[in-house]
Coordinates of C-alpha atoms and ligand atoms in Angstrom, one line a residue:
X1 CA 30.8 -16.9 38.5
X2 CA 34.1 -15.8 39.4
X3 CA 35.9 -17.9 41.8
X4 CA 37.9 -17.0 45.0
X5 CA 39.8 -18.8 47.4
X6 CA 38.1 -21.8 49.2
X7 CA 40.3 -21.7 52.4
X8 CA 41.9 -18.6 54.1
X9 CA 44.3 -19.0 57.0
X10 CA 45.2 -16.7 59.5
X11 CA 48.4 -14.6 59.1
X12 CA 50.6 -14.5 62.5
X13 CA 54.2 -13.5 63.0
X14 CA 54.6 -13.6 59.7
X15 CA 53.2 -16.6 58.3
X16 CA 50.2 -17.9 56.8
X17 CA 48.7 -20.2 59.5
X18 CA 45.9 -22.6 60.8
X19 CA 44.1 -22.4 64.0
X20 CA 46.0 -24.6 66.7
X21 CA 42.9 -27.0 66.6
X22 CA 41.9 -26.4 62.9
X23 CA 38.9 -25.2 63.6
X24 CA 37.2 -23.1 60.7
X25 CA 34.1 -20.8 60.0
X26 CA 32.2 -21.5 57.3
X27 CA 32.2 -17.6 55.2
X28 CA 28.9 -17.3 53.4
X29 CA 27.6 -15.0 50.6
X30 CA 24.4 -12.7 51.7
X31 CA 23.4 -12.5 48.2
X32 CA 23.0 -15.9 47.7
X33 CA 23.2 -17.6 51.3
X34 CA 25.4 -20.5 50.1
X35 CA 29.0 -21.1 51.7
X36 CA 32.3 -19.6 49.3
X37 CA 35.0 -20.2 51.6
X38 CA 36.3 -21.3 55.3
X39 CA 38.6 -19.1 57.2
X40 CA 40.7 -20.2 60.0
X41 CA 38.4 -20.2 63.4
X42 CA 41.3 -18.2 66.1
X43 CA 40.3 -18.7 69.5
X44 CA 42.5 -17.6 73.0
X45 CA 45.3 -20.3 72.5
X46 CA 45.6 -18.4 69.0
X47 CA 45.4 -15.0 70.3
X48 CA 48.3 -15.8 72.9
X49 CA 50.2 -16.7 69.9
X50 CA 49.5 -13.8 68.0
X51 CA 49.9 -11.4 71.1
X52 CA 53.4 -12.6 71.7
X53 CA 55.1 -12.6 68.1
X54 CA 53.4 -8.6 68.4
X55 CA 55.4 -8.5 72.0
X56 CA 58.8 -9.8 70.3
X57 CA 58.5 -7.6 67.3
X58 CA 57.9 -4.5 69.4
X59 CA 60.2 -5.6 71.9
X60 CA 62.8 -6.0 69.3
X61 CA 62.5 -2.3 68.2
X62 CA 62.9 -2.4 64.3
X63 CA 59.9 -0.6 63.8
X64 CA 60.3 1.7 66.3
X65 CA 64.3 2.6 65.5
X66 CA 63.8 2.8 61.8
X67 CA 64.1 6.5 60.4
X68 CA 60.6 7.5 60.4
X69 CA 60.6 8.3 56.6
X70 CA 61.3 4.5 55.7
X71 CA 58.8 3.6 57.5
X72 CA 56.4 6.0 55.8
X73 CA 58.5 4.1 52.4
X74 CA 57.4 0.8 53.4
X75 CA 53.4 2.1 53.8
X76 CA 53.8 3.0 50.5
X77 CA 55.1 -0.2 49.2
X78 CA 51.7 -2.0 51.3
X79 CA 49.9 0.7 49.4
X80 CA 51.4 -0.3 46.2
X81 CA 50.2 -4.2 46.8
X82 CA 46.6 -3.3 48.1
X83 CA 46.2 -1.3 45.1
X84 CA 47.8 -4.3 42.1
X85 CA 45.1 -6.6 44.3
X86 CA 42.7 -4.3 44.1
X87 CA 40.3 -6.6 41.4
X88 CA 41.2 -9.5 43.3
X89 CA 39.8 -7.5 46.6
X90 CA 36.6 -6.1 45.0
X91 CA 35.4 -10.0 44.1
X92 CA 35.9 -11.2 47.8
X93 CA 34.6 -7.8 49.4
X94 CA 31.6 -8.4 46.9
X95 CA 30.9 -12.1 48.0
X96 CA 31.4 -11.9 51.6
X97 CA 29.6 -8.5 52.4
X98 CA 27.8 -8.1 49.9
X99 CA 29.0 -4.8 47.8
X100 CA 29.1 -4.8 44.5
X101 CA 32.3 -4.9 42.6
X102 CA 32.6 -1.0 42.3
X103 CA 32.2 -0.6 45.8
X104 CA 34.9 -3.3 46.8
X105 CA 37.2 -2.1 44.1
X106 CA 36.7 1.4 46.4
X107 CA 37.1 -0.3 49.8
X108 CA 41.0 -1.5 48.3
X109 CA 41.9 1.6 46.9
X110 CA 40.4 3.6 49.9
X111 CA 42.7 1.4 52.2
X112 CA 45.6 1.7 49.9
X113 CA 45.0 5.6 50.2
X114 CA 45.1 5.4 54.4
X115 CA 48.8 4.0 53.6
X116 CA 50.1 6.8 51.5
X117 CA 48.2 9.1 53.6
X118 CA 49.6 8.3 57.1
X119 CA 53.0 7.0 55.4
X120 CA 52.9 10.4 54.4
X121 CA 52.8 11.9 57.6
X122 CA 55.0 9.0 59.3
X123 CA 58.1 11.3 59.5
X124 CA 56.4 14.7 60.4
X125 CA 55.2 13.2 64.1
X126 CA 57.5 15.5 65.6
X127 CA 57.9 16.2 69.8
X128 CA 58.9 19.5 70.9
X129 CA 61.7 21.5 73.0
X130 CA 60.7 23.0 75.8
X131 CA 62.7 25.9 77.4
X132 CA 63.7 25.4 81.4
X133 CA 67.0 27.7 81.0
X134 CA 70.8 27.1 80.8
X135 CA 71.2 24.2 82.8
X136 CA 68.2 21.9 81.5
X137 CA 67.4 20.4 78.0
X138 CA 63.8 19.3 78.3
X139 CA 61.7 17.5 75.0
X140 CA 59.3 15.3 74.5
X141 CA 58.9 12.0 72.5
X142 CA 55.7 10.8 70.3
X143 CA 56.3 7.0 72.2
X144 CA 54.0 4.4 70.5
X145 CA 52.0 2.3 73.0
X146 CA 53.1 -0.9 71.8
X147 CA 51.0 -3.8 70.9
X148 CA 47.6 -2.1 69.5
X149 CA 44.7 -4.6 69.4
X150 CA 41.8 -4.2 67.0
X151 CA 38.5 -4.9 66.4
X152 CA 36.9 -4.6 63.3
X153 CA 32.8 -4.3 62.2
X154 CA 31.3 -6.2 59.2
X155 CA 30.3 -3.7 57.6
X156 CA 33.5 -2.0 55.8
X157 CA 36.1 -4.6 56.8
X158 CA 39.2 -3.5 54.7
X159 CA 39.1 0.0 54.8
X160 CA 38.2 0.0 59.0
X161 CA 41.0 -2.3 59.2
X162 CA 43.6 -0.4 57.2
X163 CA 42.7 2.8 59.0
X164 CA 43.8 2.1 62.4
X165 CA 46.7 -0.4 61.1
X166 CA 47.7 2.5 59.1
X167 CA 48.2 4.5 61.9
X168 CA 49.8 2.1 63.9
X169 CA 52.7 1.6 61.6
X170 CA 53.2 5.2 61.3
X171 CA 53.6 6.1 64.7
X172 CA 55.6 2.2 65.5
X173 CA 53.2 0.4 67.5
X174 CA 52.9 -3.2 66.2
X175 CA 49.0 -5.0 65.8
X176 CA 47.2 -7.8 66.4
X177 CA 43.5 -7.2 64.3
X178 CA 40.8 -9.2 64.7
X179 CA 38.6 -9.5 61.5
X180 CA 34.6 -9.8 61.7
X181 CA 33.8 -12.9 61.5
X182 CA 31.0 -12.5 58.7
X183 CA 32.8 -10.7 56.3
X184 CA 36.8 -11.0 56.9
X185 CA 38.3 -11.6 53.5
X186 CA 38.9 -8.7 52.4
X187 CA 41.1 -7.8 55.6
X188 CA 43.6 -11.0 55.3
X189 CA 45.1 -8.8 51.7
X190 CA 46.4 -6.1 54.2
X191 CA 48.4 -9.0 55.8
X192 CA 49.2 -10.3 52.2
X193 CA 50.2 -6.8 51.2
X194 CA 52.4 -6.2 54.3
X195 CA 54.1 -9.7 53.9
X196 CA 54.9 -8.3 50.4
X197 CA 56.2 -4.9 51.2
X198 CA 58.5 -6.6 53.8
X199 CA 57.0 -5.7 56.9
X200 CA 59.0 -7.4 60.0
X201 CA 57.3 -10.4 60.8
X202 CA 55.0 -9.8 63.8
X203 CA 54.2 -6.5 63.4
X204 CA 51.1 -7.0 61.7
X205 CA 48.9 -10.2 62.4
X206 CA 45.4 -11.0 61.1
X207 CA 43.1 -13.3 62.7
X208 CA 39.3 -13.9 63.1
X209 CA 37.1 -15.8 65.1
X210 CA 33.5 -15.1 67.2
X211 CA 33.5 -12.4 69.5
X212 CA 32.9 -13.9 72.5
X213 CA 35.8 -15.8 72.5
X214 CA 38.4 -14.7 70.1
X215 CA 38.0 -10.6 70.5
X216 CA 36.7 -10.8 73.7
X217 CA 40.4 -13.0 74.5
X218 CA 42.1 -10.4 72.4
X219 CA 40.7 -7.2 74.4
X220 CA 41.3 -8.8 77.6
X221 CA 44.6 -10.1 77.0
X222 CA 47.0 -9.4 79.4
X223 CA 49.9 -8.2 77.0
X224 CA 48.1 -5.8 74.9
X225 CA 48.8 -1.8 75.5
X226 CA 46.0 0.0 73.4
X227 CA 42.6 -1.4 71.7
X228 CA 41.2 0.2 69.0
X229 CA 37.2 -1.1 68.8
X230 CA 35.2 0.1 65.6
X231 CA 31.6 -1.9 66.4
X232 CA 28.4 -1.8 68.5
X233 CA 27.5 0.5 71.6
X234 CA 26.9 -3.0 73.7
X235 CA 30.1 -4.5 72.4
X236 CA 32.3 -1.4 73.0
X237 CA 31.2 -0.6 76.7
X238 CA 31.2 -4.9 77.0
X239 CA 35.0 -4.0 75.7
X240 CA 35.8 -1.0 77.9
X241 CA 35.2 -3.0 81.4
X242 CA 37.7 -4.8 80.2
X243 CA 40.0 -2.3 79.2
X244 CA 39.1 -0.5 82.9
X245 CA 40.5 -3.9 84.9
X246 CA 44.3 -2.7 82.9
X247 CA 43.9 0.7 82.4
X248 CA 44.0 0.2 78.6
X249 CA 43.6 3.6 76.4
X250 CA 41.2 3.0 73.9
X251 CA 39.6 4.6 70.7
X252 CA 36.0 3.5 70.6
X253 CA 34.6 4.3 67.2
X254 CA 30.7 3.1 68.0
X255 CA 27.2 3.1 66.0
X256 CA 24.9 6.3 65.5
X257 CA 21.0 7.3 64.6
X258 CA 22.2 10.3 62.8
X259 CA 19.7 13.0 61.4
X260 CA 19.7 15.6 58.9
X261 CA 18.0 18.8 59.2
X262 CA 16.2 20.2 55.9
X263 CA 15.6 23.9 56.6
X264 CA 12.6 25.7 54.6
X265 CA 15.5 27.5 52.1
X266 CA 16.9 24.2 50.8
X267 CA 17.1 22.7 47.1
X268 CA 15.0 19.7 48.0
X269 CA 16.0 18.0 45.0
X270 CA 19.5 18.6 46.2
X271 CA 18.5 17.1 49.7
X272 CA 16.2 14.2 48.4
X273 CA 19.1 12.7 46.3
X274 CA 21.6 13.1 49.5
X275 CA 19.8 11.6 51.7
X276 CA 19.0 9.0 49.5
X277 CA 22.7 8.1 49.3
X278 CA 23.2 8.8 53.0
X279 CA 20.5 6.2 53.9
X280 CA 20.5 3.7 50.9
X281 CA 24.3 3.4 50.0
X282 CA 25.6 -0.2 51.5
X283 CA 21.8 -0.9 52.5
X284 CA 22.2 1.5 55.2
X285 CA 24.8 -0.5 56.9
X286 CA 27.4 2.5 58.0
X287 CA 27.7 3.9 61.1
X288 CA 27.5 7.4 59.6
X289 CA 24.2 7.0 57.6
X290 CA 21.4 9.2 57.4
X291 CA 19.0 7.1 59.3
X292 CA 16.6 10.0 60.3
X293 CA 15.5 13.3 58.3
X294 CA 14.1 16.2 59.5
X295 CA 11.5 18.4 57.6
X296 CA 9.4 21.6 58.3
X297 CA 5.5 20.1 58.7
X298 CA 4.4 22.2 55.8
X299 CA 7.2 20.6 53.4
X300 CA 7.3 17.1 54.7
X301 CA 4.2 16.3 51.8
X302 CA 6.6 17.0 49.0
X303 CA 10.1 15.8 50.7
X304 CA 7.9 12.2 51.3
X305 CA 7.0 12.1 47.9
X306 CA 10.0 12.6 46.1
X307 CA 12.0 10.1 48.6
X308 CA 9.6 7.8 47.8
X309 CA 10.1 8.2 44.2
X310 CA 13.9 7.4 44.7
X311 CA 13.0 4.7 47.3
X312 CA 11.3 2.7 44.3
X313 CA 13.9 3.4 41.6
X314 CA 15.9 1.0 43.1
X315 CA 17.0 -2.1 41.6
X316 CA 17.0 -5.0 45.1
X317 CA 19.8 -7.7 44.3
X318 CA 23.0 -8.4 44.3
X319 CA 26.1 -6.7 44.1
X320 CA 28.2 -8.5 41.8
X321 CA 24.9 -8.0 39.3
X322 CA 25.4 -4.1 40.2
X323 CA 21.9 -3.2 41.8
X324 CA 21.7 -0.5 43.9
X325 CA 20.1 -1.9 46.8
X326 CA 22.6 -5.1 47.8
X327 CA 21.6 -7.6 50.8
X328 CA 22.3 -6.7 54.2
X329 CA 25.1 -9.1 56.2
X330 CA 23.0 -12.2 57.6
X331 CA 19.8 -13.8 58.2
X332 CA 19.9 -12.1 61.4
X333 CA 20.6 -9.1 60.7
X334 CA 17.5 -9.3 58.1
X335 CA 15.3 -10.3 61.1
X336 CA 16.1 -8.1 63.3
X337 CA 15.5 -5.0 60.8
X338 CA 12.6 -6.2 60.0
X339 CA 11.1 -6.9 63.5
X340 CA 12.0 -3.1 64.1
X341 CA 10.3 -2.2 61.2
X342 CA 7.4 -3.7 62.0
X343 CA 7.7 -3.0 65.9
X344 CA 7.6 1.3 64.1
X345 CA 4.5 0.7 62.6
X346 CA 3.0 -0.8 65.5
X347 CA 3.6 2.2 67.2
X348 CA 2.1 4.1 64.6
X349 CA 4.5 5.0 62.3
X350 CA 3.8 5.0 58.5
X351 CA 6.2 3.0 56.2
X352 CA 6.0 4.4 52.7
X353 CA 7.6 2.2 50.8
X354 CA 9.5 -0.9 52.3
X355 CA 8.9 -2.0 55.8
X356 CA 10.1 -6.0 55.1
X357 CA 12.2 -8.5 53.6
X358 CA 12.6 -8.1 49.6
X359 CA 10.8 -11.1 48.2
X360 CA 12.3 -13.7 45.4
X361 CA 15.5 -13.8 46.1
X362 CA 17.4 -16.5 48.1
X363 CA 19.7 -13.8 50.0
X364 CA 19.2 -11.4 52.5
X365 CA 17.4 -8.6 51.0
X366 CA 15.1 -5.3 52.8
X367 CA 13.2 -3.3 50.6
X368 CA 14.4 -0.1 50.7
X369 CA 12.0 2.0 53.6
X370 CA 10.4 4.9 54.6
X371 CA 9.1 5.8 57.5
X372 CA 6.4 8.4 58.4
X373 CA 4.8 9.9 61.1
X374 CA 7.9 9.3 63.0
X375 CA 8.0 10.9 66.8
X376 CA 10.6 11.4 69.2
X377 CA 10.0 9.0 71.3
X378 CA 9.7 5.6 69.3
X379 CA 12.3 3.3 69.1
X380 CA 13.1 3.7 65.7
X381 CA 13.6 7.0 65.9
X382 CA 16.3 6.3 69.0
X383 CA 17.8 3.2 68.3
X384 CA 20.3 2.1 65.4
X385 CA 18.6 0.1 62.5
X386 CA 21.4 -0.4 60.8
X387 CA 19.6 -1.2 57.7
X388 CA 18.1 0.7 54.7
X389 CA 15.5 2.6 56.8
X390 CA 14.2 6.2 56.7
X391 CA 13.0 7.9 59.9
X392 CA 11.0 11.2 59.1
X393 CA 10.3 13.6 61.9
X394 CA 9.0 17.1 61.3
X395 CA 9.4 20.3 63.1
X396 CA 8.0 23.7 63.8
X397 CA 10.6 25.7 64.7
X398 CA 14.7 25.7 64.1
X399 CA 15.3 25.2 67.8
X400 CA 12.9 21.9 67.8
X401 CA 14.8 20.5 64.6
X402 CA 18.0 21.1 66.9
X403 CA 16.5 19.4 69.7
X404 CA 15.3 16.4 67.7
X405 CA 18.4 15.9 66.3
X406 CA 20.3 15.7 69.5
X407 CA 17.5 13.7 71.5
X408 CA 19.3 10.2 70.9
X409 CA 22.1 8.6 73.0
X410 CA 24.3 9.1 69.9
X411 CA 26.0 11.6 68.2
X412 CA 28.5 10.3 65.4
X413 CA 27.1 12.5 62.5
X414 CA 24.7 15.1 62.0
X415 CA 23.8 16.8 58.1
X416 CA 22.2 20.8 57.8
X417 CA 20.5 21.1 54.2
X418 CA 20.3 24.9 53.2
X419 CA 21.5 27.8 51.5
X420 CA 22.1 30.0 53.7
X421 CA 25.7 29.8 55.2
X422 CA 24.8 31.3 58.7
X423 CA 21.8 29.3 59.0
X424 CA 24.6 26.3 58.3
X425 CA 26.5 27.8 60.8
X426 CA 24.2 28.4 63.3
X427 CA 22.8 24.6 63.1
X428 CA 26.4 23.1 62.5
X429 CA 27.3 24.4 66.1
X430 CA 24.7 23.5 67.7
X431 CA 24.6 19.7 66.4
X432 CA 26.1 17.3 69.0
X433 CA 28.0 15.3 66.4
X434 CA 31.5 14.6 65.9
X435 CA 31.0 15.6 61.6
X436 CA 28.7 18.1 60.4
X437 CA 27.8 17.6 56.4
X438 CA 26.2 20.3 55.1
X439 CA 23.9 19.6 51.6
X440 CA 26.0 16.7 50.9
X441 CA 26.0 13.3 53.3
X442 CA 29.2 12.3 53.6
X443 CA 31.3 15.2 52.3
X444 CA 34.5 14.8 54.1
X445 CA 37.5 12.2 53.4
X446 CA 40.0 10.1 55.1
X447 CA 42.0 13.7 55.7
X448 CA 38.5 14.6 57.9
X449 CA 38.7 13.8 61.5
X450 CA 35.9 11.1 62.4
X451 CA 34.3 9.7 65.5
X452 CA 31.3 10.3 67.8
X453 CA 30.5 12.5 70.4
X454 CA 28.2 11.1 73.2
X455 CA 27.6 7.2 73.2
X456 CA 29.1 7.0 69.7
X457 CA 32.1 6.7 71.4
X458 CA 35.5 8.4 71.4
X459 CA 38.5 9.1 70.1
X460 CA 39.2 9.9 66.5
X461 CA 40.1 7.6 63.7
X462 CA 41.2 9.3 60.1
X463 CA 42.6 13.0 59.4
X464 CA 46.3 14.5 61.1
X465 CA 44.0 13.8 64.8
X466 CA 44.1 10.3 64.6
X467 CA 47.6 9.7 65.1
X468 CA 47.5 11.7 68.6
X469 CA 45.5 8.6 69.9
X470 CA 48.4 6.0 68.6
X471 CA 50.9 7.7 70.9
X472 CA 51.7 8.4 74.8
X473 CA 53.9 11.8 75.3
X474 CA 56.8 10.8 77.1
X475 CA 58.7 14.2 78.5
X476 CA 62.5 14.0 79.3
X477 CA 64.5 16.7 81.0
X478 CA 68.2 16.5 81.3
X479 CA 70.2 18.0 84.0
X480 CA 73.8 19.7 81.6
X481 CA 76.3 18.8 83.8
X482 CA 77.9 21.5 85.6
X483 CA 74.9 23.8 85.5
X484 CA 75.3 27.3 84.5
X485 CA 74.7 25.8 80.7
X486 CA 77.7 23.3 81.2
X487 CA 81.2 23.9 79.3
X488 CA 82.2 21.3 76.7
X489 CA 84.8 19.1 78.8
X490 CA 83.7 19.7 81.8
Ligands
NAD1 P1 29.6 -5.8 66.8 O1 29.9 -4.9 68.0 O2 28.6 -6.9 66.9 O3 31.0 -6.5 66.3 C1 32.1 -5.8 66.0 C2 33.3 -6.6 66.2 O4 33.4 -6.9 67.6 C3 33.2 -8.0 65.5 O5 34.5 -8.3 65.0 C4 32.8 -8.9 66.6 O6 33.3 -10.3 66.4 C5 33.6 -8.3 67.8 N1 33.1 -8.7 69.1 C6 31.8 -9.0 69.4 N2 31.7 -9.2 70.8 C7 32.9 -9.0 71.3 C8 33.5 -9.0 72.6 N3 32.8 -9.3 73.6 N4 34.8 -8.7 72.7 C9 35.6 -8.3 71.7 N5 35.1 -8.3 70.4 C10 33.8 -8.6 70.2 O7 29.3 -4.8 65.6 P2 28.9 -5.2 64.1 O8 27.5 -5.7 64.2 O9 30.0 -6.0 63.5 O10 29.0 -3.8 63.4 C11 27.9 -2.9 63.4 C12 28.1 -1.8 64.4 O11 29.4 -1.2 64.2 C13 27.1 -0.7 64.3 O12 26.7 -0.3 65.6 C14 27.9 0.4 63.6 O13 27.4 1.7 63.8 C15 29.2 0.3 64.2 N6 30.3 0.9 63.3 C16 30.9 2.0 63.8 C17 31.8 2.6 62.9 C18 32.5 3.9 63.3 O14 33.5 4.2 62.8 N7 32.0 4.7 64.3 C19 32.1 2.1 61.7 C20 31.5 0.9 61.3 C21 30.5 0.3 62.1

């Protein structure tokens, strides 16, 4: 076994440090439930520290008075680190969350790509003239907030992370990020990669601890300017009281139940092997997955079948082995998927395949599930799972596929599987979802704006939209002495 690093510390104004009491979380592997490393545990007293080396680097301007396009030039340079650490990455991304080594290897190169990408765009944040006549010059300025705080999810650490602290360099605000507490390695080798590139000291710090106390410390704190939140509907509205107390802006990327429609005309092969990825990839832990499908009553025979036939082919273990089907984050998290799974059959849905724990292995493992004779109204066809686990629902009639597929609180995602472009069309704009994919889950990139309509929050993270949510429009008009458009002199 490959080994990593048995101790990680914080990284704050700078520096690599420890928690002011040298308190420490123990950093288990899900595969294999047995501890592989101790971070640094922050709680308030290292928040406060945090907060104010963000506060002095802002307050000293160097990010903010550097020519945008060196700023853009040192994103590339974190870029440049992320992606020489990139191996290094993959190993702790695939011990502490679980992935296997493909899929961390992607989680550093898609972060190092969020740096070139909004370095990229760094200089072209531009304000605009606006014309009052001769004796007025009137613009306005992108202005950064200031000190951004952010909270991160579990479930892609690194490239959630480097999204928003992407963005956040570009447009000069400075960050103080709190990693999840179950999975944070991967997230400390932005702060490496910054302290490489030359970053100023401050303008990036790193931290993790619980929620309760360390991010709920953070969110509350009462010298941040802007919170970015990427986690749970309960924790982001627990997060936005907060935020209403100061008046905070926030982005609040939260969880979904997203569904996709099948309509008669589609390649079924073609939307088997999509949904498949959309609800299987990362043992359905992403907030985009396809947790619920949609079928016509008179195809749902065959479209049952053939998932189920995928549903088996998949190897259960873990990641660093290369299965398909890796463990889900924590004991918990096992429990609680399967105490929903059995709550669905209890109200008499059918699970196909799946429906418990994987049994034989020592980690945290759910067979990969099914679900029947799914209706509207059971929870598990309303509530996120967040686990690999299949809701089928079928329909009559377009208008009821639409109606089923907007009947949740959420609305992050939505998917259309057809041939027919104006039947894509026609669904696609009726979808209350903040990303339409049509016959392919997950088409889109970090160019594609994402974020949820309805209780899946607000805000947009990724694509040119994001950075309109790292900056305040400040509008100055200037009197020309003199009037009458001034004369030089006088
Ligand atoms: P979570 O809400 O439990 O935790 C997210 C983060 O918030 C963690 O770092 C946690 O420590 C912190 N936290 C918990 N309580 C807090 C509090 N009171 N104040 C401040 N911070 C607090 O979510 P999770 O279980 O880590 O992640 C899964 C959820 O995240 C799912 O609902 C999923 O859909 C959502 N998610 C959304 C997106 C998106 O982009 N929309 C992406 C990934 C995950």
């Amino acid at each position: 076994m490959q080994e990593i690093k048995k101790y990680w510390q914080s990284y704050v104004d700078g520096q690599w440090i420890d928690s002011l009491d040298k308190d420490r979380i123990a950093i288990e592997n899900p595969a294999t439930a047995e501890t592989i490393a101790e971070i640094a545990r922050a709680k308030p007293e290292d928040i406060n520290q945090a907060v104010e080396a963000a506060r002095r680097c802002f307050s000293g301007r160097e990010l903010y008075d550097m020519r945008p396009s060196n700023r853009g030039a040192l994103m590339f340079e974190i870029a440049r680190h992320l992606t020489e650490m990139a191996d290094e990455i993959a190993l702790a991304e695939c011990l502490d969350n679980g992935k296997t080594l493909a899929g961390g290897k992607n989680e550093a190169l898609a972060a190092a790509r969020y740096f070139t990408y909004y370095g990229g765009l760094a200089d072209k944040l531009e304000g605009r003239m606006i014309p009052l006549g001769a004796d007025y010059i009137d613009y306005t300025i992108p202005a950064p907030f200031g000190v951004s705080a952010q909270v991160v999810p579990w479930n892609f650490p690194l490239q959630i992370a480097a999204r928003s602290v992407a963005c956040a360099l570009a447009t000069a605000n400075v960050v103080v990020l709190k990693s999840p507490e179950l999975s944070p390695l991967s997230t400390y080798y932005i702060a490496e990669a910054c302290h490489r590139a030359g970053v100023p000291a401050g303008a990036v710090n790193i931290l993790s601890g619980y929620g309760h106390d360390c991010g709920a410390s953070l969110v509350a704190h009462e010298d941040i300017d802007h919170i970015v939140f990427t986690g749970s509907l309960a924790t982001g509205q627990s997060i936005l009281r907060s935020a209403a107390e100061r008046v905070i802006p926030s982005i609040m990327e939260l969880g979904g139940k997203s569904a996709g429609i099948l309509f008669p005309d589609a390649d079924i092969d073609q939307a088997v092997n999509s949904t498949a990825v959309g609800i299987f990839t990362h043992a359905g832990q992403v907030c985009s997955a396809q947790s619920r499908l949609i079928v016509p009553e008179k195809q749902a025979d065959e479209v049952i079948d053939k998932l189920a036939v995928k549903a088996r082919a998949l190897s259960v273990g873990p990641g660093i082995d290369g299965h398909d089907l890796t463990p889900v984050i924590s004991r918990n998290q096992a429990e609680k998927i399967e105490g929903m799974c059995l709550a669905a059959s209890q109200a008499g849905a059918e699970a196909v395949t799946g429906g418990r724990r994987h049994e034989g292995l020592p980690g945290h493992f759910i067979d990969a599930t099914i679900f029947s004779k799914v209706t509207a109204d059971m929870t598990i066809a309303r509530e996120e799972v967040f686990g690999p686990v299949l809701s089928v629902l079928t329909y009559s009639d377009p208008e009821e596929a639409i109606s089923l597929a907007n009947g949740t609180d959420y609305g992050l995602c939505a998917g259309v599987y057809t041939k027919d472009l104006t039947t894509a069309h026609w669904a696609a704009d009726r979808l209350d979802a903040g990303q339409v994919f049509v016959n392919e889950w997950f088409a889109g990139g970090i160019e594609t704006p994402f974020g949820g309509m309805k209780r899946s929050g607000y805000g947009r993270e990724k694509g040119q939209e994001a950075l309109q949510n790292y900056v305040q429009t400040k509008n100055v008009g200037i009197r020309v002495t003199g009037g009458g458009g001034g004369r030089p002199g006088g």
